[in-house]
Amino acid sequence: MLASSDANVQFFGALTYTVKINNDWQSIPANGINDLIKQLLHWILMHQHGPKFAVKKLLATIALVLLKFPKEWKFPVQDFILCIGYKQVMSNLTDDQTITEVSSALSRMSIDDLQTICIFCSTLSEEISKPDTPRADRPSLNDVLMNNTEHVISVIRPILDLNNRSLTEMYPLVINALNCLRSWTLAAVYFDANSAAVRQLASLVPMVLSWIEVDSNDDLFSTTTEVMMDFMDWADKLILNPTMLTMVDIFSGPWCEARVAKVFEEGNSDDINSSFLNIFVAFSELVAKEISQNLSQPQIQKIVGLMLRLISIPGYEQDHINVAKRTLEFWDLFVDSILFDSDGSLLLSKNNDNESGDDAVKSANEQNIDASVIMMQVIQNVWSKVRVPSGGVIARWPSDAREEFFAFRKDVSDLIENSYQLVRPQLFQMLIEHIVQEMKKPNQIEWESVEASLFCLNAIQIGLSGEPEEYLIFKALLDTDFLDVLSKVEVLRVRQTSITLLSSYLSFFEAESGIPYIPKVVGYLFTCLSSPSLSIASAKAIYQLCVTCAADKLKDDVDIFLRIYDDMLTHAVTVEPIVNEKIAGAIAAIIKEQNDAQAIYEYLDRLVDSVISYGQRTLSQFNSNAEEIEETRDSAWSALRALAQIGKTGRDAEERLSALNGDEYKQKLDLERNFWENGPGLSLREKVFAFVMWVGTGVDILAGDLTTRQIVCQVLTSGFSGSNSDPFYWPINVLIQYIQIEVFQIGRLETLRPVFNLAGRLVAVRLSDLDQDPKGSCREILSILYEGVIMKNVSNDVSTFDPDVNLGMLEFLERLVAKYVDILLSYIHAERIFEMALVMLLSKEPLVVRACVKFWTGFITCEGSSRHRIEGNKGEISQTIQKYVHHIGPSLMRKIVWAISGQSVRSLVSDYASLLKILFREHSGYAKQWLSTCIEEQASVQATAFKVSETDRRQFVEKVFRLRGRPPTETVIKDFWIQCRGQEFDYLG
C-alpha cells in the first residue's frame, strides 16, 4: 500500500503499520528493530514531498517505534536528519552524537526538507510526553529527549534567525519551527523542568519573541503568540530576566500602542487583533504583581494606560467580541496584588496599622492611592458596559450574545466586590450621586444608567459590615423620591435590580440608621407584587424585612398591607405559591407586634379569612381535567402553606410581654391564654382547623396525598414552639382527632409518614405537665397507631410494607421511648411492637435499618426521663427495661450476628456495630453469652459457606467482650465482616 501513488492508500498503509506494531511489537526480534526503522525511513524518503496527511501518519508510525523501543534507538532526530539530508537510509542506526555530520546534512536541505524535520520532531515529542505513557518507559524516553535536544536546537535556531523576517516564503517553515520548539520544550518540562535541556531550549525564547512584531501574516502571528503564551505558563523556567525586560520594552513600546489602537478601532473580530489581545493580556497577567508594585515607572504606566484604553472601548461588550471581558482577569490580579500579601492577609490594614512612618509604608500608601485612581477609571469604564439596553434591543440579540453579556455583568460585579477596599467610599458616593442627580430630571431619567448604578451598588454590599460610613450615603438615596418614582414607571429591569439591592442591604435596615426607612421600603415592595416578574423577589424581600428587621415599625400600616394582600388573592389571575406564603408570613409578623390580643385577633382573622377564601374559591372552581387538577392542588397547598407560615412567624405572647415585671407579666399572660383558649380567639383556631381538616381529609383530590399530609402537619405543628397563648397552639384532643381520621378513615398507609412525624413531635415536644393528662394522651396516640398501622405491619411480611411506613413507625417509637418509655412498657401489645422492631432490623432499606438501630439504642440505654424521676419510679422502669432486654436479647443478637457475618451491605456494618457496642456496654455478661451462641448457630446454618474458623470465632467474641463497647470495637467487627465475606479487599477500598 505504501508503494501506491494514491495518497489515501499510502495513509492506510502507514495506518496498517501502526496497528501491526501496536499488536505485535513484542514479537519483533532485537535484530529486526533496526530493519523496521530503516524500512520506515525508506518510505519517508519515497513520500516526503507527498500530501501532508499521509506523511504525518508515517511520521507518527516512526514515533510509535521509538515509544516501543526507546533503548534501541538513542538518536532518532540525528538519524532522521542524516536520512533526509543525504537522501538515503543509513546502514546502521547511530550510537553516538555526530554534530558535524548533522550540521553538514542540515546545510544541504531545502525548505521542504526542514519542514519534514520539524514535523517529525514535533510528532516525536508529543508522542513521548503523552500522559498515558507507561511509567516504566519514562526514564528511557526522557533520555531520548535529552540526548536529542541539541540536534533539535540545531534545526530550529537557523530558521528563527532574524534575517528570515523579510522572506515571506520562509513563514510556513518558521511556523513549523515554532510548533516544533513548543512541543519539544513542553515535553522537556514535562519530564524534568530543571533539566539542562530546558535551560538550553530557554535560550531560544528571545528568538521567538523577535518574531512577535511580524504581524503581517495571520498564521505566523497567531502561532508566535500561542507559543509565547505556552512558554509564559512556565515563565520561571523559560523566560529569563533579560527576556522579560525585552517583553516589557515590546509591550510598552510603539508597536504595542499601534496594535491597541487597531483593537480600539476594529474590535477583536479578526485573527491578528484577537491574537494580539491574548498575548498582551496574558503578559499583563503574568507581571500583574510587578505592575502593581512599580506604578511610578514610565514603562509600567504605559502598559497600564494601554490596558485602560482596551477596557474603555465604547459600546456594548459583544460589539467588540469581549475585549473588556478578556482584560477583567488582569484587573482582578492587579487588585489582589495591591491588597493582599502572599499569605492572603490584607496589606491595606497592615499599612494603616503601621505608625512607624518609614519610607516603605509611605511608598505603599502612595501605590494604593495610584491604584485607587486606576481602579476608579476601570470601574467607570465597565459601568457603561453593564447597562442593559432598553427598547427590546437585548431581545434581538442571539441567545449566546445575551448569555455572554450577563456573564460579563457577573464578572464586573466580582471585580467591584474584590476591588472595593481600594475605592471605598468614593465609588459608593459616585454611584449614589449619579442616581440622585438622575432623579432631579423626572422626564429625562436615563433608566439604563440608573440600573447599572444599582447593579454596582449591589456588588459593593458584600464588603460592608457593622455601620460603615456608606450607610449615611445610602440614606441620601432613600431620602429622595426614588422609590416613589420607580413605583410609577414600567421599567421592570430597574425595579428588579432595585429589589435585589434592597434585599442585599438587609444589614442597613437592621442598623439604627436604616430602621426609619423600613415602612417606605416595604411600601414600595408591596407595589411591586402586582407585577408577575417582580412578585417573587418582592415577596422574599418583604418577608426578610418584616421578620428580620423591625416588624414593630410597620404596625400602623397593617391595614394597607392586608388590603393589598386580599386584592392580590382575589383578583390576580395566578398567585405564585412562594409569594402567597411569604406575604402571609410577613403580615403575620407585623400583626403579632400589636399591643393586645384583641388587635392581634382582629387582624389575624382578616388575614386568615383572605387565605381561606382563596383556598375555598380555588377548590370550588375545580374541573376534573388533568391540567386543572394540578393547578387546583398547587393553589390549595399554597393556602395551607400560607397558614403554616402565619402560625410559625412572629413573636408569641410570652416573648412580646417579656419586658413586663413579674406580676404584671403573669396577669397579662393569663389573660391572653384565656383569650385564645376560651375567648374570641378560640373561634379563629376553630376556623383554621375546620379549613385544614376539610382540605386535608374532605377533598378527594387532596385527601391521603403525601404533600397534603406534609403541609397539613406543618400547619398543626406551627405553634409547637410557642405556648398556649399562641393563636396556632392547638389543643391536644384536636391533634389526636386529626391523627385518628387520617389513620382510620383516610388510610393510604404508604403516605402516612408525615402523620407519624406529627405524632412523634406531639409526644416529644408538645405534651407537657401543663396538659391535663399527658400520659393518657400519649397512650391514646400509641393505641391509634398500633391498631391502625403497627398491627397490620406485624401480621404481614415486612418486606411487602412501604419503607416510609416502617421508617415513620420507628421514628415515632424512638421519640416515645425517649420521653414516655413507661407508656410503651405498660402497653398491652408491647411485645408485638418489639417483635416488629426486630424484623425491621434486617430490612433491605438502609434508612429503615438505621432508624431501627436508633430505636433499639434508645430503648437499651433508657433509664427514664425527668418525668419518671419526679414520679419516683425510675428504679421500677429500669428493672422493666432490663427484663425486656434479657428476654429479647438473644433474638436481637441473632439479627446482629447475621448482619456482621457478611450478610449485611458494607455501608450498614457501622450501624450494626454501634448496636452491638451498646449491648456490651450495658449488658456485657449476657451479651457475651448471646454473641457466642449466635455465632455458632450462624456457623452451623451456613456450614461450608462460613469462612471463619472456630478459633477465629472464639477470638472475635473475646475481643469484643474485652473492649466492652469502646471505640476499637467497630474496627474488630468490620474485620470480622470482611473475614466472613472471604474477600481480600480493604473495608474502605
Short mmCIF file of N, CA and C in Angstrom, two decimals, residues 247-308:
data_model
loop_
_atom_site.label_atom_id
_atom_site.label_comp_id
_atom_site.label_asym_id
_atom_site.label_seq_id
_atom_site.Cartn_x
_atom_site.Cartn_y
_atom_site.Cartn_z
N MET A 247 10.37 41.87 26.81
CA MET A 247 8.91 41.85 26.69
C MET A 247 8.31 43.14 27.22
N VAL A 248 8.87 43.65 28.32
CA VAL A 248 8.38 44.93 28.85
C VAL A 248 8.58 46.03 27.81
N ASP A 249 9.75 46.03 27.15
CA ASP A 249 10.03 47.03 26.11
C ASP A 249 9.02 46.92 24.97
N ILE A 250 8.74 45.69 24.55
CA ILE A 250 7.82 45.48 23.42
C ILE A 250 6.41 45.94 23.78
N PHE A 251 5.93 45.52 24.97
CA PHE A 251 4.54 45.79 25.32
C PHE A 251 4.31 47.18 25.93
N SER A 252 5.36 47.94 26.02
CA SER A 252 5.18 49.35 26.41
C SER A 252 5.63 50.28 25.28
N GLY A 253 5.98 49.68 24.14
CA GLY A 253 6.54 50.45 23.05
C GLY A 253 5.53 50.82 21.98
N PRO A 254 6.01 51.47 20.90
CA PRO A 254 5.11 51.97 19.85
C PRO A 254 4.36 50.87 19.11
N TRP A 255 5.00 49.70 18.93
CA TRP A 255 4.29 48.60 18.24
C TRP A 255 3.03 48.21 19.01
N CYS A 256 3.18 48.02 20.30
CA CYS A 256 2.02 47.62 21.13
C CYS A 256 0.97 48.72 21.14
N GLU A 257 1.42 49.97 21.19
CA GLU A 257 0.48 51.09 21.20
C GLU A 257 -0.33 51.12 19.90
N ALA A 258 0.35 50.84 18.77
CA ALA A 258 -0.34 50.83 17.47
C ALA A 258 -1.34 49.67 17.40
N ARG A 259 -0.96 48.53 17.98
CA ARG A 259 -1.86 47.37 17.96
C ARG A 259 -3.09 47.63 18.83
N VAL A 260 -2.91 48.27 19.98
CA VAL A 260 -4.04 48.61 20.83
C VAL A 260 -4.97 49.57 20.10
N ALA A 261 -4.41 50.50 19.39
CA ALA A 261 -5.23 51.44 18.62
C ALA A 261 -6.06 50.69 17.57
N LYS A 262 -5.45 49.65 16.96
CA LYS A 262 -6.17 48.83 15.98
C LYS A 262 -7.36 48.14 16.63
N VAL A 263 -7.11 47.54 17.81
CA VAL A 263 -8.18 46.85 18.52
C VAL A 263 -9.27 47.84 18.90
N PHE A 264 -8.87 49.04 19.32
CA PHE A 264 -9.82 50.08 19.70
C PHE A 264 -10.72 50.45 18.53
N GLU A 265 -10.13 50.49 17.34
CA GLU A 265 -10.89 50.88 16.15
C GLU A 265 -11.73 49.73 15.59
N GLU A 266 -11.14 48.52 15.59
CA GLU A 266 -11.76 47.41 14.87
C GLU A 266 -12.37 46.34 15.77
N GLY A 267 -12.08 46.40 17.07
CA GLY A 267 -12.56 45.34 17.97
C GLY A 267 -11.69 44.11 17.87
N ASN A 268 -12.25 43.01 18.34
CA ASN A 268 -11.48 41.76 18.45
C ASN A 268 -11.93 40.77 17.39
N SER A 269 -12.37 41.30 16.24
CA SER A 269 -13.04 40.45 15.27
C SER A 269 -12.09 39.68 14.37
N ASP A 270 -10.91 40.23 14.02
CA ASP A 270 -10.03 39.47 13.14
C ASP A 270 -8.97 38.73 13.93
N ASP A 271 -8.28 37.78 13.27
CA ASP A 271 -7.34 36.88 13.94
C ASP A 271 -6.15 37.63 14.53
N ILE A 272 -5.64 38.64 13.79
CA ILE A 272 -4.47 39.38 14.27
C ILE A 272 -4.82 40.10 15.57
N ASN A 273 -5.93 40.83 15.58
CA ASN A 273 -6.33 41.56 16.79
C ASN A 273 -6.59 40.61 17.95
N SER A 274 -7.22 39.48 17.65
CA SER A 274 -7.52 38.51 18.70
C SER A 274 -6.24 37.94 19.29
N SER A 275 -5.30 37.58 18.43
CA SER A 275 -4.03 37.03 18.90
C SER A 275 -3.25 38.05 19.71
N PHE A 276 -3.25 39.30 19.24
CA PHE A 276 -2.54 40.34 19.98
C PHE A 276 -3.16 40.52 21.36
N LEU A 277 -4.49 40.61 21.37
CA LEU A 277 -5.17 40.82 22.65
C LEU A 277 -4.82 39.69 23.63
N ASN A 278 -4.80 38.47 23.14
CA ASN A 278 -4.48 37.33 24.01
C ASN A 278 -3.07 37.43 24.59
N ILE A 279 -2.10 37.75 23.74
CA ILE A 279 -0.71 37.79 24.22
C ILE A 279 -0.48 38.98 25.14
N PHE A 280 -1.08 40.14 24.81
CA PHE A 280 -0.88 41.33 25.63
C PHE A 280 -1.50 41.14 27.02
N VAL A 281 -2.72 40.61 27.05
CA VAL A 281 -3.37 40.40 28.35
C VAL A 281 -2.66 39.31 29.13
N ALA A 282 -2.22 38.24 28.44
CA ALA A 282 -1.50 37.17 29.13
C ALA A 282 -0.20 37.69 29.74
N PHE A 283 0.51 38.54 29.00
CA PHE A 283 1.73 39.13 29.55
C PHE A 283 1.41 40.02 30.75
N SER A 284 0.37 40.83 30.62
CA SER A 284 0.00 41.73 31.72
C SER A 284 -0.39 40.94 32.97
N GLU A 285 -1.10 39.83 32.78
CA GLU A 285 -1.46 38.98 33.92
C GLU A 285 -0.22 38.36 34.56
N LEU A 286 0.75 37.99 33.70
CA LEU A 286 1.99 37.39 34.20
C LEU A 286 2.75 38.35 35.11
N VAL A 287 2.74 39.63 34.76
CA VAL A 287 3.53 40.62 35.53
C VAL A 287 2.63 41.53 36.37
N ALA A 288 1.40 41.08 36.66
CA ALA A 288 0.45 41.93 37.39
C ALA A 288 1.03 42.38 38.73
N LYS A 289 1.69 41.49 39.43
CA LYS A 289 2.25 41.86 40.74
C LYS A 289 3.33 42.92 40.57
N GLU A 290 4.22 42.73 39.57
CA GLU A 290 5.28 43.72 39.33
C GLU A 290 4.68 45.06 38.91
N ILE A 291 3.61 45.02 38.12
CA ILE A 291 2.95 46.26 37.71
C ILE A 291 2.41 46.99 38.93
N SER A 292 1.75 46.25 39.82
CA SER A 292 1.13 46.87 41.00
C SER A 292 2.17 47.48 41.94
N GLN A 293 3.41 46.98 41.90
CA GLN A 293 4.44 47.46 42.80
C GLN A 293 5.34 48.54 42.19
N ASN A 294 5.13 48.85 40.91
CA ASN A 294 6.01 49.81 40.23
C ASN A 294 5.20 50.80 39.39
N LEU A 295 4.12 51.31 39.97
CA LEU A 295 3.21 52.17 39.21
C LEU A 295 3.83 53.50 38.82
N SER A 296 4.92 53.86 39.47
CA SER A 296 5.56 55.15 39.15
C SER A 296 6.50 55.06 37.96
N GLN A 297 6.84 53.85 37.50
CA GLN A 297 7.79 53.71 36.38
C GLN A 297 7.09 53.98 35.06
N PRO A 298 7.75 54.72 34.15
CA PRO A 298 7.11 55.11 32.88
C PRO A 298 6.62 53.94 32.05
N GLN A 299 7.43 52.87 31.94
CA GLN A 299 7.02 51.73 31.12
C GLN A 299 5.77 51.05 31.71
N ILE A 300 5.76 50.92 33.02
CA ILE A 300 4.60 50.30 33.68
C ILE A 300 3.37 51.18 33.48
N GLN A 301 3.54 52.49 33.61
CA GLN A 301 2.42 53.41 33.40
C GLN A 301 1.88 53.28 31.97
N LYS A 302 2.79 53.05 31.03
CA LYS A 302 2.36 52.90 29.63
C LYS A 302 1.52 51.64 29.46
N ILE A 303 1.97 50.52 30.07
CA ILE A 303 1.23 49.26 29.97
C ILE A 303 -0.15 49.41 30.61
N VAL A 304 -0.21 50.02 31.80
CA VAL A 304 -1.49 50.24 32.49
C VAL A 304 -2.40 51.12 31.63
N GLY A 305 -1.81 52.16 31.03
CA GLY A 305 -2.60 53.05 30.17
C GLY A 305 -3.19 52.32 28.99
N LEU A 306 -2.41 51.41 28.39
CA LEU A 306 -2.92 50.64 27.26
C LEU A 306 -4.03 49.68 27.69
N MET A 307 -3.87 49.07 28.86
CA MET A 307 -4.93 48.19 29.37
C MET A 307 -6.21 49.00 29.64
N LEU A 308 -6.05 50.22 30.16
CA LEU A 308 -7.22 51.08 30.38
C LEU A 308 -7.87 51.45 29.05
#
